Amino acid sequence: MKIKSKTITASSPGKLMLLGEHAVVFGFPCLVTAVDSRLKVTASKITVGPDRFQTPQVKECRFIQKAVQFFKQKYQINQSVCLTTQSDFSARVGLGSSSAVTVATFLALSYLFGQNLSRRTIFDLSYQVTLAIQKVGSGFDIAAATYGGILYYVTGGQVIKPLKAELPSLIIGYSGIKADTPSLIKKVQADYQKNPQKVKKIFQDISCLVDLGKEMLLKKNYPRFGWLMNQNHLLLQKLGVSSPKLDFLVKTALQSGAYGAKLSGAGGGDCMIALCPQAKSQAVAEAIQKAGGELIAVLPNAEGVRLEDR
Ligand code: MEV
């Protein structure tokens, strides 16, 4: 009788930054939501040859390889593995494919080798992988991929607080331009060194918005949360990380009836988000599309890393 070898599939969600990007790299809080586009990693043991990786998106491969290396070192494993990925979303739009693939890899390996890793350990190991590859980053995307839901998060996982909150009618528009997150972080770092008082004040103001945003979400005060998004966008413009296209899409969303809109992520490109009254969501989505934004159909508040049946 042929014994079928064990195959494990894990999946993790993508993310969208709601409030607090950039400031969170420098020790301040942010609000992030996991989104329901998922990235799956299937892992099995192999007996012949080195590790094998089948990843359609090249960028993900570096993260998987590093995660496998860290996992094997930590748990002293010599066995080779075969890992394949399948993604609901493209790495191009900035929904966090690298963090999702890293987190899902650790959960899949954890089950494959019977290690029973806690969420916290998966977060910590995944964050080490991100830092080893990208050198910079707050880890908020890793937290979203690991824990899911809507999180209040502080740099490096000092605080990871799931919020009992909802987000009705969030419209996402992709600017058509890929953001270069590490370069944008370095640009903000350089500005911080040149002009610490000005940049620190912007971070402190963003941090106040995040704390207020947390309260508004818990109170379901969406008009007020929208206003905070607008203030956050203005501060990101001041920080010099927005772009004419993102500004245009944000303005368009507001003119079509959104409560609030802002860029989401590092800036320069990637996505903008708009929070709308339910009755306006169609109009806002159409206006964003007409203005040249590509609509990304994802829902917030998605479940964190989990095993899949395959
Ligand atoms: C990028 O999506 C968000 C930043 O705050 C970077 C990070 O938090 O790692 C700019």
PDB file of N, CA, C and O in Angstrom, residues 9-49:
ATOM      1  N   THR A   9      -1.553  22.856   4.146  1.00  0.00           N
ATOM      2  CA  THR A   9      -1.762  24.160   3.512  1.00  0.00           C
ATOM      3  C   THR A   9      -2.216  25.165   4.566  1.00  0.00           C
ATOM      4  O   THR A   9      -3.139  24.897   5.336  1.00  0.00           O
ATOM      5  N   ALA A  10      -1.515  26.304   4.591  1.00  0.00           N
ATOM      6  CA  ALA A  10      -1.901  27.398   5.488  1.00  0.00           C
ATOM      7  C   ALA A  10      -2.154  28.637   4.638  1.00  0.00           C
ATOM      8  O   ALA A  10      -1.580  28.774   3.557  1.00  0.00           O
ATOM      9  N   SER A  11      -3.012  29.533   5.129  1.00  0.00           N
ATOM     10  CA  SER A  11      -3.230  30.774   4.380  1.00  0.00           C
ATOM     11  C   SER A  11      -3.235  31.967   5.324  1.00  0.00           C
ATOM     12  O   SER A  11      -3.597  31.847   6.499  1.00  0.00           O
ATOM     13  N   SER A  12      -2.826  33.118   4.784  1.00  0.00           N
ATOM     14  CA  SER A  12      -2.817  34.371   5.562  1.00  0.00           C
ATOM     15  C   SER A  12      -3.455  35.480   4.740  1.00  0.00           C
ATOM     16  O   SER A  12      -3.346  35.490   3.521  1.00  0.00           O
ATOM     17  N   PRO A  13      -4.065  36.452   5.447  1.00  0.00           N
ATOM     18  CA  PRO A  13      -4.711  37.553   4.728  1.00  0.00           C
ATOM     19  C   PRO A  13      -3.735  38.673   4.368  1.00  0.00           C
ATOM     20  O   PRO A  13      -2.673  38.802   4.982  1.00  0.00           O
ATOM     21  N   GLY A  14      -4.149  39.483   3.412  1.00  0.00           N
ATOM     22  CA  GLY A  14      -3.431  40.728   3.126  1.00  0.00           C
ATOM     23  C   GLY A  14      -3.823  41.790   4.139  1.00  0.00           C
ATOM     24  O   GLY A  14      -4.561  41.521   5.092  1.00  0.00           O
ATOM     25  N   LYS A  15      -3.364  43.004   3.934  1.00  0.00           N
ATOM     26  CA  LYS A  15      -3.621  44.096   4.907  1.00  0.00           C
ATOM     27  C   LYS A  15      -3.850  45.430   4.217  1.00  0.00           C
ATOM     28  O   LYS A  15      -3.449  45.628   3.056  1.00  0.00           O
ATOM     29  N   LEU A  16      -4.474  46.327   4.952  1.00  0.00           N
ATOM     30  CA  LEU A  16      -4.543  47.731   4.550  1.00  0.00           C
ATOM     31  C   LEU A  16      -4.310  48.588   5.785  1.00  0.00           C
ATOM     32  O   LEU A  16      -4.903  48.335   6.844  1.00  0.00           O
ATOM     33  N   MET A  17      -3.473  49.585   5.631  1.00  0.00           N
ATOM     34  CA  MET A  17      -3.235  50.516   6.741  1.00  0.00           C
ATOM     35  C   MET A  17      -4.393  51.508   6.798  1.00  0.00           C
ATOM     36  O   MET A  17      -4.736  52.126   5.789  1.00  0.00           O
ATOM     37  N   LEU A  18      -5.013  51.615   7.975  1.00  0.00           N
ATOM     38  CA  LEU A  18      -6.141  52.542   8.116  1.00  0.00           C
ATOM     39  C   LEU A  18      -5.668  53.932   8.544  1.00  0.00           C
ATOM     40  O   LEU A  18      -6.105  54.942   8.008  1.00  0.00           O
ATOM     41  N   LEU A  19      -4.804  53.968   9.532  1.00  0.00           N
ATOM     42  CA  LEU A  19      -4.240  55.239  10.019  1.00  0.00           C
ATOM     43  C   LEU A  19      -2.851  54.955  10.593  1.00  0.00           C
ATOM     44  O   LEU A  19      -2.660  53.909  11.223  1.00  0.00           O
ATOM     45  N   GLY A  20      -1.910  55.865  10.379  1.00  0.00           N
ATOM     46  CA  GLY A  20      -0.658  55.807  11.136  1.00  0.00           C
ATOM     47  C   GLY A  20       0.581  55.355  10.396  1.00  0.00           C
ATOM     48  O   GLY A  20       1.633  55.156  11.031  1.00  0.00           O
ATOM     49  N   GLU A  21       0.516  55.185   9.055  1.00  0.00           N
ATOM     50  CA  GLU A  21       1.727  54.751   8.337  1.00  0.00           C
ATOM     51  C   GLU A  21       2.879  55.730   8.545  1.00  0.00           C
ATOM     52  O   GLU A  21       2.672  56.910   8.825  1.00  0.00           O
ATOM     53  N   HIS A  22       4.045  55.257   8.383  1.00  0.00           N
ATOM     54  CA  HIS A  22       5.323  55.957   8.587  1.00  0.00           C
ATOM     55  C   HIS A  22       5.592  56.252  10.070  1.00  0.00           C
ATOM     56  O   HIS A  22       6.638  55.861  10.579  1.00  0.00           O
ATOM     57  N   ALA A  23       4.642  56.907  10.753  1.00  0.00           N
ATOM     58  CA  ALA A  23       4.881  57.186  12.169  1.00  0.00           C
ATOM     59  C   ALA A  23       5.129  55.870  12.916  1.00  0.00           C
ATOM     60  O   ALA A  23       5.954  55.800  13.836  1.00  0.00           O
ATOM     61  N   VAL A  24       4.432  54.801  12.482  1.00  0.00           N
ATOM     62  CA  VAL A  24       4.558  53.510  13.179  1.00  0.00           C
ATOM     63  C   VAL A  24       5.973  52.919  13.051  1.00  0.00           C
ATOM     64  O   VAL A  24       6.405  52.139  13.906  1.00  0.00           O
ATOM     65  N   VAL A  25       6.705  53.327  12.037  1.00  0.00           N
ATOM     66  CA  VAL A  25       8.089  52.840  11.896  1.00  0.00           C
ATOM     67  C   VAL A  25       8.964  53.444  13.011  1.00  0.00           C
ATOM     68  O   VAL A  25       9.983  52.885  13.394  1.00  0.00           O
ATOM     69  N   PHE A  26       8.523  54.597  13.541  1.00  0.00           N
ATOM     70  CA  PHE A  26       9.329  55.347  14.507  1.00  0.00           C
ATOM     71  C   PHE A  26       8.780  55.248  15.933  1.00  0.00           C
ATOM     72  O   PHE A  26       8.966  56.148  16.739  1.00  0.00           O
ATOM     73  N   GLY A  27       8.064  54.187  16.227  1.00  0.00           N
ATOM     74  CA  GLY A  27       7.663  53.945  17.611  1.00  0.00           C
ATOM     75  C   GLY A  27       6.256  54.394  17.960  1.00  0.00           C
ATOM     76  O   GLY A  27       5.871  54.333  19.132  1.00  0.00           O
ATOM     77  N   PHE A  28       5.505  54.865  16.999  1.00  0.00           N
ATOM     78  CA  PHE A  28       4.139  55.331  17.260  1.00  0.00           C
ATOM     79  C   PHE A  28       3.120  54.247  16.856  1.00  0.00           C
ATOM     80  O   PHE A  28       3.479  53.309  16.144  1.00  0.00           O
ATOM     81  N   PRO A  29       1.851  54.406  17.288  1.00  0.00           N
ATOM     82  CA  PRO A  29       0.855  53.368  16.953  1.00  0.00           C
ATOM     83  C   PRO A  29       0.241  53.538  15.567  1.00  0.00           C
ATOM     84  O   PRO A  29       0.381  54.600  14.948  1.00  0.00           O
ATOM     85  N   CYS A  30      -0.436  52.497  15.105  1.00  0.00           N
ATOM     86  CA  CYS A  30      -1.214  52.600  13.864  1.00  0.00           C
ATOM     87  C   CYS A  30      -2.461  51.729  14.001  1.00  0.00           C
ATOM     88  O   CYS A  30      -2.585  50.957  14.967  1.00  0.00           O
ATOM     89  N   LEU A  31      -3.363  51.881  13.050  1.00  0.00           N
ATOM     90  CA  LEU A  31      -4.533  51.001  12.959  1.00  0.00           C
ATOM     91  C   LEU A  31      -4.465  50.286  11.623  1.00  0.00           C
ATOM     92  O   LEU A  31      -4.302  50.934  10.582  1.00  0.00           O
ATOM     93  N   VAL A  32      -4.579  48.976  11.644  1.00  0.00           N
ATOM     94  CA  VAL A  32      -4.479  48.185  10.416  1.00  0.00           C
ATOM     95  C   VAL A  32      -5.624  47.179  10.377  1.00  0.00           C
ATOM     96  O   VAL A  32      -6.071  46.700  11.421  1.00  0.00           O
ATOM     97  N   THR A  33      -6.101  46.894   9.170  1.00  0.00           N
ATOM     98  CA  THR A  33      -7.085  45.816   9.032  1.00  0.00           C
ATOM     99  C   THR A  33      -6.541  44.715   8.115  1.00  0.00           C
ATOM    100  O   THR A  33      -5.863  45.017   7.124  1.00  0.00           O
ATOM    101  N   ALA A  34      -6.843  43.489   8.450  1.00  0.00           N
ATOM    102  CA  ALA A  34      -6.566  42.369   7.535  1.00  0.00           C
ATOM    103  C   ALA A  34      -7.678  42.362   6.486  1.00  0.00           C
ATOM    104  O   ALA A  34      -8.818  42.723   6.784  1.00  0.00           O
ATOM    105  N   VAL A  35      -7.357  41.974   5.255  1.00  0.00           N
ATOM    106  CA  VAL A  35      -8.371  41.930   4.184  1.00  0.00           C
ATOM    107  C   VAL A  35      -8.512  40.504   3.646  1.00  0.00           C
ATOM    108  O   VAL A  35      -7.598  39.685   3.772  1.00  0.00           O
ATOM    109  N   ASP A  36      -9.676  40.249   3.030  1.00  0.00           N
ATOM    110  CA  ASP A  36     -10.022  38.850   2.749  1.00  0.00           C
ATOM    111  C   ASP A  36      -9.388  38.258   1.479  1.00  0.00           C
ATOM    112  O   ASP A  36      -9.791  37.178   1.057  1.00  0.00           O
ATOM    113  N   SER A  37      -8.419  38.939   0.880  1.00  0.00           N
ATOM    114  CA  SER A  37      -7.615  38.276  -0.157  1.00  0.00           C
ATOM    115  C   SER A  37      -6.526  37.514   0.570  1.00  0.00           C
ATOM    116  O   SER A  37      -5.831  38.089   1.419  1.00  0.00           O
ATOM    117  N   ARG A  38      -6.367  36.234   0.221  1.00  0.00           N
ATOM    118  CA  ARG A  38      -5.447  35.414   1.012  1.00  0.00           C
ATOM    119  C   ARG A  38      -4.331  34.850   0.151  1.00  0.00           C
ATOM    120  O   ARG A  38      -4.456  34.712  -1.065  1.00  0.00           O
ATOM    121  N   LEU A  39      -3.247  34.520   0.828  1.00  0.00           N
ATOM    122  CA  LEU A  39      -2.129  33.869   0.168  1.00  0.00           C
ATOM    123  C   LEU A  39      -1.922  32.493   0.809  1.00  0.00           C
ATOM    124  O   LEU A  39      -1.825  32.386   2.032  1.00  0.00           O
ATOM    125  N   LYS A  40      -1.946  31.448  -0.038  1.00  0.00           N
ATOM    126  CA  LYS A  40      -1.848  30.071   0.486  1.00  0.00           C
ATOM    127  C   LYS A  40      -0.447  29.520   0.298  1.00  0.00           C
ATOM    128  O   LYS A  40       0.166  29.713  -0.764  1.00  0.00           O
ATOM    129  N   VAL A  41       0.021  28.784   1.292  1.00  0.00           N
ATOM    130  CA  VAL A  41       1.310  28.090   1.176  1.00  0.00           C
ATOM    131  C   VAL A  41       1.057  26.607   1.469  1.00  0.00           C
ATOM    132  O   VAL A  41       0.484  26.265   2.509  1.00  0.00           O
ATOM    133  N   THR A  42       1.465  25.752   0.545  1.00  0.00           N
ATOM    134  CA  THR A  42       1.342  24.305   0.755  1.00  0.00           C
ATOM    135  C   THR A  42       2.731  23.724   0.963  1.00  0.00           C
ATOM    136  O   THR A  42       3.646  24.000   0.178  1.00  0.00           O
ATOM    137  N   ALA A  43       2.877  22.958   2.020  1.00  0.00           N
ATOM    138  CA  ALA A  43       4.205  22.430   2.372  1.00  0.00           C
ATOM    139  C   ALA A  43       4.160  20.912   2.523  1.00  0.00           C
ATOM    140  O   ALA A  43       3.187  20.355   3.048  1.00  0.00           O
ATOM    141  N   SER A  44       5.201  20.249   2.028  1.00  0.00           N
ATOM    142  CA  SER A  44       5.340  18.809   2.259  1.00  0.00           C
ATOM    143  C   SER A  44       6.826  18.493   2.443  1.00  0.00           C
ATOM    144  O   SER A  44       7.686  19.289   2.053  1.00  0.00           O
ATOM    145  N   LYS A  45       7.081  17.322   3.026  1.00  0.00           N
ATOM    146  CA  LYS A  45       8.485  16.904   3.208  1.00  0.00           C
ATOM    147  C   LYS A  45       8.943  16.183   1.950  1.00  0.00           C
ATOM    148  O   LYS A  45       8.149  15.483   1.317  1.00  0.00           O
ATOM    149  N   ILE A  46      10.211  16.328   1.592  1.00  0.00           N
ATOM    150  CA  ILE A  46      10.744  15.537   0.485  1.00  0.00           C
ATOM    151  C   ILE A  46      12.004  14.809   0.960  1.00  0.00           C
ATOM    152  O   ILE A  46      12.716  15.302   1.841  1.00  0.00           O
ATOM    153  N   THR A  47      12.225  13.652   0.371  1.00  0.00           N
ATOM    154  CA  THR A  47      13.341  12.846   0.869  1.00  0.00           C
ATOM    155  C   THR A  47      14.593  12.975  -0.006  1.00  0.00           C
ATOM    156  O   THR A  47      15.691  12.680   0.434  1.00  0.00           O
ATOM    157  N   VAL A  48      14.395  13.432  -1.246  1.00  0.00           N
ATOM    158  CA  VAL A  48      15.550  13.514  -2.152  1.00  0.00           C
ATOM    159  C   VAL A  48      15.810  14.964  -2.547  1.00  0.00           C
ATOM    160  O   VAL A  48      14.871  15.686  -2.907  1.00  0.00           O
ATOM    161  N   GLY A  49      17.064  15.375  -2.487  1.00  0.00           N
ATOM    162  CA  GLY A  49      17.468  16.695  -2.997  1.00  0.00           C
ATOM    163  C   GLY A  49      17.203  17.831  -2.027  1.00  0.00           C
ATOM    164  O   GLY A  49      16.685  17.622  -0.925  1.00  0.00           O
TER     165      GLY A  49
END
